[in-house]
Coordinates of C-alpha atoms and ligand atoms in Angstrom, one line a residue:
X196 CA -19.4 -15.3 -10.7
X197 CA -17.2 -13.8 -13.6
X198 CA -16.1 -16.2 -16.4
X199 CA -12.0 -16.2 -16.6
X200 CA -12.5 -14.2 -19.9
X201 CA -14.6 -11.4 -18.4
X202 CA -12.3 -11.2 -15.3
X203 CA -9.3 -10.7 -17.5
X204 CA -11.0 -8.2 -19.5
X205 CA -12.1 -6.0 -16.5
X206 CA -8.6 -6.3 -15.2
X207 CA -7.3 -4.9 -18.4
X208 CA -9.7 -2.0 -18.0
X209 CA -8.5 -1.2 -14.6
X210 CA -5.1 -1.1 -16.0
X211 CA -6.4 1.4 -18.6
X212 CA -8.5 3.5 -16.2
X213 CA -5.3 3.7 -14.1
X214 CA -3.3 4.8 -17.3
X215 CA -5.9 7.6 -18.0
X216 CA -5.6 8.7 -14.4
X217 CA -1.7 8.9 -14.5
X218 CA -2.0 10.6 -17.9
X219 CA -4.1 13.4 -16.7
X220 CA -2.0 13.7 -13.7
X221 CA 1.2 14.3 -16.1
X222 CA -1.2 17.0 -17.8
X223 CA -2.0 18.5 -14.5
X224 CA 1.6 19.0 -13.8
X225 CA 2.5 20.5 -17.3
X226 CA -0.4 23.0 -16.9
X227 CA 0.8 24.2 -13.7
X228 CA 4.3 24.6 -14.9
X229 CA 2.8 26.8 -17.9
X230 CA 0.8 28.8 -15.4
X231 CA -2.7 27.5 -16.5
X232 CA -3.9 27.2 -12.8
X233 CA -7.6 26.7 -13.9
X234 CA -6.8 24.0 -16.5
X235 CA -4.4 22.4 -13.9
X236 CA -7.0 22.2 -11.3
X237 CA -9.5 20.6 -14.1
X238 CA -6.9 18.0 -14.9
X239 CA -6.2 17.1 -11.3
X240 CA -9.8 16.5 -10.9
X241 CA -10.2 14.3 -14.0
X242 CA -7.2 12.2 -12.8
X243 CA -9.2 11.7 -9.5
X244 CA -12.4 10.8 -11.6
X245 CA -10.4 8.1 -13.8
X246 CA -8.8 6.8 -10.5
X247 CA -12.6 6.3 -9.3
X248 CA -13.4 4.7 -12.4
X249 CA -10.7 2.2 -11.9
X250 CA -11.8 1.6 -8.3
X251 CA -15.4 1.3 -9.4
X252 CA -14.3 -1.9 -11.5
X253 CA -12.2 -3.1 -8.6
X254 CA -15.0 -2.9 -6.3
X255 CA -17.4 -4.6 -8.8
X256 CA -14.8 -7.4 -9.1
X257 CA -14.6 -8.0 -5.4
X258 CA -18.5 -8.1 -5.1
X259 CA -18.5 -10.7 -7.7
X260 CA -15.7 -12.7 -5.7
X261 CA -13.7 -12.5 -8.7
X262 CA -9.7 -12.7 -8.2
X263 CA -8.4 -9.1 -8.4
X264 CA -4.7 -8.4 -8.9
X265 CA -3.6 -4.7 -8.8
X266 CA -2.0 -4.3 -12.4
X267 CA 1.1 -2.2 -13.4
X268 CA 0.1 0.9 -15.1
X269 CA 1.5 2.2 -18.4
X270 CA 4.0 5.1 -18.1
X271 CA 1.9 8.4 -19.1
X272 CA 3.6 10.5 -21.8
X273 CA 4.7 13.8 -19.8
X274 CA 6.0 15.6 -23.0
X275 CA 3.4 18.1 -24.4
X276 CA 4.1 20.6 -27.3
X277 CA 1.3 23.1 -26.5
X278 CA -1.9 23.6 -24.7
X279 CA -3.7 22.2 -27.6
X280 CA -1.5 19.2 -27.9
X281 CA -2.6 18.4 -24.2
X282 CA -6.2 18.3 -25.6
X283 CA -5.3 16.1 -28.6
X284 CA -3.8 13.5 -26.2
X285 CA -6.9 13.5 -24.0
X286 CA -9.2 13.0 -26.9
X287 CA -7.0 10.1 -28.0
X288 CA -7.0 8.4 -24.6
X289 CA -10.8 9.0 -24.1
X290 CA -11.3 7.3 -27.5
X291 CA -9.2 4.5 -26.5
X292 CA -11.2 3.9 -23.3
X293 CA -14.4 4.2 -25.2
X294 CA -13.2 1.5 -27.7
X295 CA -12.2 -0.8 -24.9
X296 CA -15.5 -0.5 -23.1
X297 CA -17.3 -1.3 -26.2
X298 CA -15.3 -4.4 -26.6
X299 CA -16.0 -5.4 -22.9
X300 CA -19.7 -4.7 -23.5
X301 CA -19.6 -7.2 -26.7
X302 CA -17.6 -9.9 -24.5
X303 CA -20.3 -9.7 -21.9
X304 CA -23.0 -10.1 -24.3
X305 CA -21.1 -13.2 -25.8
X306 CA -20.6 -14.6 -22.4
X307 CA -24.2 -14.0 -21.5
X308 CA -22.8 -12.2 -18.3
X309 CA -26.0 -9.9 -17.7
X310 CA -24.5 -8.6 -14.6
X311 CA -21.4 -7.4 -16.1
X312 CA -23.5 -5.8 -19.1
X313 CA -25.5 -3.9 -16.7
X314 CA -22.6 -2.8 -14.9
X315 CA -21.0 -1.5 -18.1
X316 CA -23.9 0.6 -19.1
X317 CA -22.7 3.2 -16.5
X318 CA -19.2 3.4 -18.3
X319 CA -20.9 3.7 -21.8
X320 CA -22.9 6.7 -20.7
X321 CA -19.7 8.4 -19.0
X322 CA -17.8 8.0 -22.2
X323 CA -20.3 9.7 -24.1
X324 CA -20.3 12.6 -21.8
X325 CA -16.4 12.8 -21.4
X326 CA -15.7 12.7 -25.2
X327 CA -18.4 15.4 -25.7
X328 CA -16.8 17.4 -23.0
X329 CA -13.3 17.1 -24.5
X330 CA -14.6 17.9 -28.2
X331 CA -16.4 21.1 -26.8
X332 CA -13.2 22.3 -25.3
X333 CA -11.3 21.6 -28.5
X334 CA -14.2 23.4 -30.5
X335 CA -13.4 26.5 -28.4
X336 CA -9.6 26.1 -28.9
X337 CA -10.1 26.1 -32.5
X338 CA -12.0 29.5 -32.3
X339 CA -9.2 30.7 -29.9
X340 CA -6.1 29.7 -32.0
X341 CA -3.3 31.1 -30.5
X342 CA -5.1 34.1 -28.8
X343 CA -3.7 34.6 -25.2
X344 CA -6.5 36.1 -23.8
X345 CA -8.8 33.4 -25.3
X346 CA -6.6 31.0 -23.5
X347 CA -6.8 32.8 -20.3
X348 CA -10.6 32.9 -20.4
X349 CA -10.7 29.1 -21.1
X350 CA -8.5 28.6 -18.4
X351 CA -10.9 30.2 -16.0
X352 CA -13.9 28.4 -17.5
X353 CA -11.9 25.2 -16.4
X354 CA -11.3 26.2 -13.0
X355 CA -15.2 26.4 -12.4
X356 CA -15.6 22.7 -13.8
X357 CA -12.8 21.6 -11.5
X358 CA -14.9 22.8 -8.8
X359 CA -17.4 19.8 -9.1
X360 CA -17.0 17.1 -6.4
X361 CA -15.8 13.7 -7.6
X362 CA -18.3 10.9 -6.6
X363 CA -17.0 8.0 -4.6
X364 CA -16.6 4.7 -6.2
X365 CA -19.5 2.3 -5.6
X366 CA -20.1 -0.7 -7.9
X367 CA -23.7 -0.6 -8.0
X368 CA -25.5 2.4 -9.5
Ligands
OFO525 FE1 -13.1 8.5 -19.2 O1 -12.0 7.0 -18.8 FE2 -12.7 6.4 -17.2 O2 -14.1 5.5 -17.9

């Protein structure tokens, strides 16, 4: 049984994961329009993955008999100045999600909700990986600068990352 505070905070997290999914979908569209087919595939996959993160929380709430209402999703930004700008917005989005997950973990501890605390550990680990992945790509972008051949090679590299399957959402790990 979840406390009303924890239920409300999980519902906000559902909306945030949904926003991240929509944001990555907008980036995938921009990448397609600019001819970056590998990066586009990468962001379509990232969008699917964020949707799975959203569904995983919904399944957890259902398993805990908590009330679930599908929230409105904040409109994503569709305006990007450059390839680099897309990754700046991805890093900002991931850092926002990380802060929110950490606040949720703090709330679960305050409420002595050990089940939710345990459930959230998966997200803590996931955010460490996702932030590292974005920072690694941004490091490469710093080296590449505005070199077209470098961007071409990075785009091909992201195509290989896009090939990994997205795990289905199950509440328990
Ligand atoms: Fe990387 O945002 Fe989901 O958890």
